[in-house]
Amino acid sequence: MATPKIVTVGGGTGHYTLLTGLRGLSARITAIVTMMDSGGSSGRLRDEYGLLPPGDFTRCLVALSEHPEALKELLGHRFRSGSLGGHTLRNLIFTAVQEITGSLPLTVERLHEIFSVKNRVLPVTMDHVDLVMHLENDRTIRGEASIDNLSDMLDAPVLSVYLDPEARAYPAALDAIADADLIILGPGDLYTSLVPNLLVKGVREAIAASRARAMFVCNLMTKPNETPGYTVEDFVGTIAMYLGEARLDAVLVNDVWPSEGLEEYASAGSEPVVTSPDKPLASDLLVPADLLFGGKLIRHDPQKLSAAIVSLARQRSWW
């Protein structure tokens, strides 16, 4: 059997978690990463040096790195104070390599060598754009960081999100999608980590034209500033809307919840993402599994997530 080719599409912590689990598979993995981050270290470097935001990109490099854990910990170190306060070493390395090469495509290739990554991490676009969210009450919020850092629940449902200006897909990312056996969307923040990739010109068309199967890994918890009260079906409906002609073949959802600890999340306006009895997904689309990491924080377990994906792919003869 040929080595399966897996393409992941996303950003943020969820993408890092997924890649951490997939890294040990006998598969060719290509991570396609959102490049719309405008806050924190990434936002500062973007503003000061005119770079594409490096945070999600370099985090995925660390997730797929063959370096020992001690070195990966060093690459992920975040400076606490001084002029470097808030920056991670991985982001500073990105900045240095970009200054040395003067070429973003060459920087992407060089960083794979520096981070010892045998698989691939690709930016979804090399264009400089802002993410804009439009609410049903006509309120507009510009910038990924502005959306992500909203302190309170949205005062109206999300009507749409778009990129300003429009962005063109990085050709290598489109090639990876065309050549994939499996495309995995998520987990990750719906409107700031997942949907932005589908807004880049050429991406959803490439997914629709690919022979690959497409899977969505649903989030565990809602976010009051982005997805308040969302069910599994709400997440899937939003992804489907932005996918356009492309169709999902499976939706992987967690079906095991802790007996305690949810109260703290509830007090912050966050609740488990569960299915709706009023508008259930088709049984052949919905794939429930225990995906929960043991501990106080509610997050995906990388190994459980990877095992569930492999099990589903083999059951359905996707490879």
GROMACS .gro file of C-alpha atoms in nm:
model
  319
    1MET     CA    1   0.000   0.000   0.000
    2ALA     CA    2   0.128   0.346  -0.092
    3THR     CA    3   0.211   0.587   0.187
    4PRO     CA    4  -0.102   0.795   0.258
    5LYS     CA    5  -0.080   1.167   0.193
    6ILE     CA    6  -0.254   1.374   0.462
    7VAL     CA    7  -0.315   1.747   0.433
    8THR     CA    8  -0.422   1.939   0.745
    9VAL     CA    9  -0.579   2.284   0.722
   10GLY     CA   10  -0.602   2.513   1.023
   11GLY     CA   11  -0.416   2.720   1.277
   12GLY     CA   12  -0.372   2.781   1.646
   13THR     CA   13  -0.342   2.531   1.929
   14GLY     CA   14  -0.583   2.282   1.772
   15HIS     CA   15  -0.366   2.247   1.463
   16TYR     CA   16  -0.057   2.198   1.677
   17THR     CA   17  -0.235   1.925   1.875
   18LEU     CA   18  -0.345   1.744   1.561
   19LEU     CA   19   0.002   1.753   1.406
   20THR     CA   20   0.162   1.633   1.730
   21GLY     CA   21  -0.052   1.320   1.710
   22LEU     CA   22  -0.006   1.265   1.336
   23ARG     CA   23   0.372   1.310   1.340
   24GLY     CA   24   0.439   0.946   1.433
   25LEU     CA   25   0.232   0.802   1.149
   26SER     CA   26   0.380   0.640   0.842
   27ALA     CA   27   0.230   0.911   0.624
   28ARG     CA   28   0.332   1.215   0.424
   29ILE     CA   29   0.191   1.512   0.612
   30THR     CA   30   0.147   1.863   0.478
   31ALA     CA   31   0.016   2.128   0.715
   32ILE     CA   32  -0.147   2.428   0.547
   33VAL     CA   33  -0.151   2.715   0.793
   34THR     CA   34  -0.355   3.032   0.830
   35MET     CA   35  -0.148   3.352   0.800
   36MET     CA   36  -0.395   3.611   0.933
   37ASP     CA   37  -0.276   3.636   1.296
   38SER     CA   38  -0.251   4.000   1.401
   39GLY     CA   39  -0.187   3.980   1.775
   40GLY     CA   40   0.090   3.899   2.020
   41SER     CA   41   0.441   3.826   1.899
   42SER     CA   42   0.320   3.757   1.544
   43GLY     CA   43   0.137   4.087   1.522
   44ARG     CA   44   0.433   4.285   1.653
   45LEU     CA   45   0.674   4.125   1.407
   46ARG     CA   46   0.425   4.176   1.126
   47ASP     CA   47   0.396   4.546   1.208
   48GLU     CA   48   0.766   4.609   1.279
   49TYR     CA   49   0.924   4.408   0.997
   50GLY     CA   50   0.648   4.383   0.736
   51LEU     CA   51   0.649   4.004   0.770
   52LEU     CA   52   0.370   3.757   0.736
   53PRO     CA   53   0.270   3.657   1.092
   54PRO     CA   54   0.500   3.366   1.186
   55GLY     CA   55   0.329   3.228   1.499
   56ASP     CA   56   0.099   2.956   1.366
   57PHE     CA   57   0.349   2.861   1.097
   58THR     CA   58   0.643   2.813   1.334
   59ARG     CA   59   0.426   2.634   1.590
   60CYS     CA   60   0.340   2.375   1.326
   61LEU     CA   61   0.709   2.338   1.245
   62VAL     CA   62   0.774   2.259   1.612
   63ALA     CA   63   0.487   2.006   1.615
   64LEU     CA   64   0.638   1.817   1.319
   65SER     CA   65   1.001   1.863   1.421
   66GLU     CA   66   1.230   1.564   1.456
   67HIS     CA   67   1.439   1.750   1.713
   68PRO     CA   68   1.459   1.609   2.070
   69GLU     CA   69   1.200   1.743   2.313
   70ALA     CA   70   1.455   1.962   2.492
   71LEU     CA   71   1.536   2.148   2.172
   72LYS     CA   72   1.167   2.182   2.081
   73GLU     CA   73   1.109   2.330   2.425
   74LEU     CA   74   1.385   2.582   2.356
   75LEU     CA   75   1.236   2.675   2.017
   76GLY     CA   76   0.901   2.734   2.184
   77HIS     CA   77   1.042   2.947   2.466
   78ARG     CA   78   0.862   3.280   2.514
   79PHE     CA   79   1.064   3.568   2.660
   80ARG     CA   80   0.896   3.716   2.966
   81SER     CA   81   1.037   4.068   2.985
   82GLY     CA   82   1.255   4.332   2.824
   83SER     CA   83   1.251   4.430   2.459
   84LEU     CA   84   1.197   4.065   2.364
   85GLY     CA   85   0.911   4.022   2.609
   86GLY     CA   86   0.626   3.824   2.451
   87HIS     CA   87   0.829   3.696   2.157
   88THR     CA   88   0.901   3.326   2.109
   89LEU     CA   89   1.240   3.204   1.992
   90ARG     CA   90   1.078   3.027   1.696
   91ASN     CA   91   0.925   3.354   1.576
   92LEU     CA   92   1.256   3.538   1.611
   93ILE     CA   93   1.427   3.265   1.407
   94PHE     CA   94   1.163   3.311   1.137
   95THR     CA   95   1.237   3.685   1.135
   96ALA     CA   96   1.612   3.633   1.116
   97VAL     CA   97   1.590   3.383   0.830
   98GLN     CA   98   1.356   3.615   0.640
   99GLU     CA   99   1.608   3.898   0.673
  100ILE     CA  100   1.891   3.670   0.559
  101THR     CA  101   1.713   3.524   0.256
  102GLY     CA  102   1.495   3.819   0.157
  103SER     CA  103   1.256   3.562   0.014
  104LEU     CA  104   0.954   3.411   0.185
  105PRO     CA  105   0.950   3.091  -0.027
  106LEU     CA  106   1.319   3.040   0.050
  107THR     CA  107   1.254   3.115   0.418
  108VAL     CA  108   0.987   2.844   0.424
  109GLU     CA  109   1.231   2.590   0.280
  110ARG     CA  110   1.522   2.695   0.503
  111LEU     CA  111   1.311   2.672   0.819
  112HIS     CA  112   1.229   2.308   0.746
  113GLU     CA  113   1.603   2.238   0.766
  114ILE     CA  114   1.653   2.444   1.083
  115PHE     CA  115   1.354   2.285   1.261
  116SER     CA  116   1.439   1.936   1.128
  117VAL     CA  117   1.101   1.877   0.965
  118LYS     CA  118   1.077   1.592   0.713
  119ASN     CA  119   0.712   1.660   0.638
  120ARG     CA  120   0.591   1.998   0.513
  121VAL     CA  121   0.440   2.313   0.660
  122LEU     CA  122   0.307   2.562   0.406
  123PRO     CA  123   0.146   2.906   0.441
  124VAL     CA  124  -0.201   2.916   0.290
  125THR     CA  125  -0.107   3.249   0.132
  126MET     CA  126   0.187   3.484   0.107
  127ASP     CA  127  -0.034   3.790   0.073
  128HIS     CA  128  -0.071   4.040   0.356
  129VAL     CA  129  -0.439   4.060   0.453
  130ASP     CA  130  -0.669   4.136   0.744
  131LEU     CA  131  -0.955   3.919   0.865
  132VAL     CA  132  -1.286   4.108   0.898
  133MET     CA  133  -1.594   3.982   1.084
  134HIS     CA  134  -1.937   4.124   1.002
  135LEU     CA  135  -2.216   4.075   1.259
  136GLU     CA  136  -2.589   4.066   1.193
  137ASN     CA  137  -2.629   4.405   1.368
  138ASP     CA  138  -2.393   4.559   1.105
  139ARG     CA  139  -2.105   4.582   1.352
  140THR     CA  140  -1.768   4.517   1.186
  141ILE     CA  141  -1.459   4.387   1.369
  142ARG     CA  142  -1.126   4.408   1.185
  143GLY     CA  143  -0.822   4.196   1.262
  144GLU     CA  144  -0.783   3.843   1.394
  145ALA     CA  145  -0.654   3.970   1.727
  146SER     CA  146  -0.950   4.206   1.771
  147ILE     CA  147  -1.189   3.915   1.717
  148ASP     CA  148  -0.995   3.672   1.933
  149ASN     CA  149  -0.954   3.920   2.219
  150LEU     CA  150  -1.317   4.025   2.253
  151SER     CA  151  -1.375   4.014   2.626
  152ASP     CA  152  -1.750   3.960   2.615
  153MET     CA  153  -2.000   3.750   2.425
  154LEU     CA  154  -2.082   3.871   2.076
  155ASP     CA  155  -2.368   4.120   2.079
  156ALA     CA  156  -2.508   3.966   1.760
  157PRO     CA  157  -2.455   3.645   1.558
  158VAL     CA  158  -2.179   3.632   1.296
  159LEU     CA  159  -2.314   3.714   0.951
  160SER     CA  160  -1.992   3.661   0.757
  161VAL     CA  161  -1.615   3.686   0.763
  162TYR     CA  162  -1.395   3.797   0.476
  163LEU     CA  163  -1.039   3.896   0.390
  164ASP     CA  164  -0.934   4.250   0.305
  165PRO     CA  165  -0.782   4.264   0.053
  166GLU     CA  166  -0.845   3.932  -0.121
  167ALA     CA  167  -0.567   3.677  -0.089
  168ARG     CA  168  -0.429   3.429  -0.342
  169ALA     CA  169  -0.333   3.078  -0.237
  170TYR     CA  170   0.029   2.973  -0.219
  171PRO     CA  171   0.067   2.743  -0.523
  172ALA     CA  172   0.248   2.471  -0.328
  173ALA     CA  173  -0.048   2.451  -0.089
  174LEU     CA  174  -0.288   2.398  -0.380
  175ASP     CA  175  -0.060   2.127  -0.520
  176ALA     CA  176  -0.062   1.946  -0.185
  177ILE     CA  177  -0.443   1.955  -0.172
  178ALA     CA  178  -0.466   1.819  -0.526
  179ASP     CA  179  -0.234   1.531  -0.441
  180ALA     CA  180  -0.386   1.440  -0.101
  181ASP     CA  181  -0.561   1.122   0.006
  182LEU     CA  182  -0.716   1.284   0.314
  183ILE     CA  183  -0.781   1.649   0.398
  184ILE     CA  184  -0.842   1.731   0.766
  185LEU     CA  185  -1.002   2.060   0.871
  186GLY     CA  186  -0.976   2.150   1.239
  187PRO     CA  187  -0.980   2.144   1.526
  188GLY     CA  188  -0.938   2.516   1.584
  189ASP     CA  189  -1.120   2.844   1.637
  190LEU     CA  190  -1.390   2.846   1.373
  191TYR     CA  191  -1.377   3.201   1.243
  192THR     CA  192  -1.014   3.291   1.320
  193SER     CA  193  -0.821   2.968   1.250
  194LEU     CA  194  -1.031   2.753   1.014
  195VAL     CA  195  -1.258   2.964   0.792
  196PRO     CA  196  -0.980   3.214   0.697
  197ASN     CA  197  -0.805   2.937   0.504
  198LEU     CA  198  -1.121   2.875   0.300
  199LEU     CA  199  -1.146   3.246   0.216
  200VAL     CA  200  -0.816   3.241   0.029
  201LYS     CA  201  -0.879   3.231  -0.347
  202GLY     CA  202  -0.827   2.883  -0.488
  203VAL     CA  203  -0.837   2.681  -0.165
  204ARG     CA  204  -1.198   2.563  -0.155
  205GLU     CA  205  -1.191   2.510  -0.532
  206ALA     CA  206  -0.884   2.289  -0.491
  207ILE     CA  207  -1.055   2.089  -0.215
  208ALA     CA  208  -1.363   2.040  -0.436
  209ALA     CA  209  -1.148   1.924  -0.728
  210SER     CA  210  -0.926   1.693  -0.520
  211ARG     CA  211  -0.986   1.320  -0.514
  212ALA     CA  212  -0.913   1.329  -0.140
  213ARG     CA  213  -1.164   1.251   0.132
  214ALA     CA  214  -1.241   1.551   0.355
  215MET     CA  215  -1.285   1.533   0.731
  216PHE     CA  216  -1.376   1.797   0.989
  217VAL     CA  217  -1.257   1.756   1.350
  218CYS     CA  218  -1.508   1.947   1.560
  219ASN     CA  219  -1.410   2.170   1.851
  220LEU     CA  220  -1.464   2.054   2.208
  221MET     CA  221  -1.591   2.379   2.359
  222THR     CA  222  -1.772   2.690   2.239
  223LYS     CA  223  -1.614   3.038   2.262
  224PRO     CA  224  -1.833   3.322   2.388
  225ASN     CA  225  -1.658   3.576   2.165
  226GLU     CA  226  -1.685   3.363   1.849
  227THR     CA  227  -1.919   3.062   1.866
  228PRO     CA  228  -2.161   3.116   2.159
  229GLY     CA  229  -2.417   2.836   2.189
  230TYR     CA  230  -2.290   2.657   1.877
  231THR     CA  231  -2.374   2.289   1.832
  232VAL     CA  232  -2.185   2.036   1.622
  233GLU     CA  233  -2.434   2.107   1.345
  234ASP     CA  234  -2.363   2.482   1.365
  235PHE     CA  235  -1.991   2.419   1.325
  236VAL     CA  236  -2.046   2.181   1.036
  237GLY     CA  237  -2.295   2.413   0.867
  238THR     CA  238  -2.050   2.702   0.881
  239ILE     CA  239  -1.763   2.493   0.743
  240ALA     CA  240  -1.991   2.358   0.468
  241MET     CA  241  -2.100   2.709   0.371
  242TYR     CA  242  -1.742   2.828   0.325
  243LEU     CA  243  -1.636   2.505   0.152
  244GLY     CA  244  -1.886   2.573  -0.124
  245GLU     CA  245  -1.895   2.284  -0.371
  246ALA     CA  246  -1.659   2.071  -0.164
  247ARG     CA  247  -1.826   1.814   0.059
  248LEU     CA  248  -1.728   1.662   0.392
  249ASP     CA  249  -1.703   1.284   0.415
  250ALA     CA  250  -1.685   1.263   0.796
  251VAL     CA  251  -1.716   1.476   1.108
  252LEU     CA  252  -1.518   1.355   1.409
  253VAL     CA  253  -1.672   1.460   1.742
  254ASN     CA  254  -1.592   1.392   2.104
  255ASP     CA  255  -1.855   1.192   2.295
  256VAL     CA  256  -1.691   1.156   2.638
  257TRP     CA  257  -1.702   1.438   2.892
  258PRO     CA  258  -1.550   1.476   3.239
  259SER     CA  259  -1.773   1.433   3.543
  260GLU     CA  260  -1.646   1.761   3.691
  261GLY     CA  261  -1.470   2.078   3.586
  262LEU     CA  262  -1.725   2.207   3.336
  263GLU     CA  263  -1.856   2.466   3.584
  264GLU     CA  264  -1.545   2.679   3.548
  265TYR     CA  265  -1.585   2.683   3.171
  266ALA     CA  266  -1.955   2.763   3.204
  267SER     CA  267  -1.877   3.064   3.423
  268ALA     CA  268  -1.665   3.198   3.135
  269GLY     CA  269  -1.945   3.142   2.884
  270SER     CA  270  -1.801   2.825   2.731
  271GLU     CA  271  -1.984   2.494   2.704
  272PRO     CA  272  -1.930   2.153   2.542
  273VAL     CA  273  -2.001   2.132   2.170
  274VAL     CA  274  -2.268   1.862   2.135
  275THR     CA  275  -2.509   1.750   1.866
  276SER     CA  276  -2.853   1.902   1.834
  277PRO     CA  277  -3.156   1.671   1.855
  278ASP     CA  278  -3.349   1.912   1.632
  279LYS     CA  279  -3.118   1.893   1.328
  280PRO     CA  280  -2.896   1.584   1.360
  281LEU     CA  281  -2.624   1.503   1.110
  282ALA     CA  282  -2.650   1.192   0.896
  283SER     CA  283  -2.523   0.886   1.078
  284ASP     CA  284  -2.268   0.810   0.806
  285LEU     CA  285  -2.123   1.161   0.845
  286LEU     CA  286  -2.105   1.182   1.225
  287VAL     CA  287  -1.820   0.983   1.386
  288PRO     CA  288  -1.826   0.995   1.769
  289ALA     CA  289  -1.515   0.896   1.965
  290ASP     CA  290  -1.336   0.953   2.295
  291LEU     CA  291  -1.097   1.234   2.201
  292LEU     CA  292  -1.053   1.393   2.544
  293PHE     CA  293  -0.717   1.450   2.708
  294GLY     CA  294  -0.708   1.357   3.075
  295GLY     CA  295  -0.652   1.656   3.298
  296LYS     CA  296  -0.806   1.977   3.424
  297LEU     CA  297  -0.811   2.148   3.085
  298ILE     CA  298  -1.060   2.029   2.825
  299ARG     CA  299  -0.859   1.969   2.512
  300HIS     CA  300  -0.802   1.707   2.245
  301ASP     CA  301  -0.564   1.422   2.316
  302PRO     CA  302  -0.314   1.409   2.025
  303GLN     CA  303  -0.279   1.031   2.032
  304LYS     CA  304  -0.652   0.961   2.066
  305LEU     CA  305  -0.720   1.202   1.782
  306SER     CA  306  -0.461   1.042   1.557
  307ALA     CA  307  -0.585   0.689   1.640
  308ALA     CA  308  -0.947   0.785   1.564
  309ILE     CA  309  -0.848   0.930   1.226
  310VAL     CA  310  -0.647   0.623   1.129
  311SER     CA  311  -0.922   0.387   1.246
  312LEU     CA  312  -1.185   0.571   1.042
  313ALA     CA  313  -0.967   0.584   0.732
  314ARG     CA  314  -0.903   0.210   0.748
  315GLN     CA  315  -1.266   0.122   0.820
  316ARG     CA  316  -1.377   0.317   0.514
  317SER     CA  317  -1.086   0.199   0.297
  318TRP     CA  318  -0.958   0.551   0.236
  319TRP     CA  319  -0.608   0.404   0.224
   0.00000   0.00000   0.00000
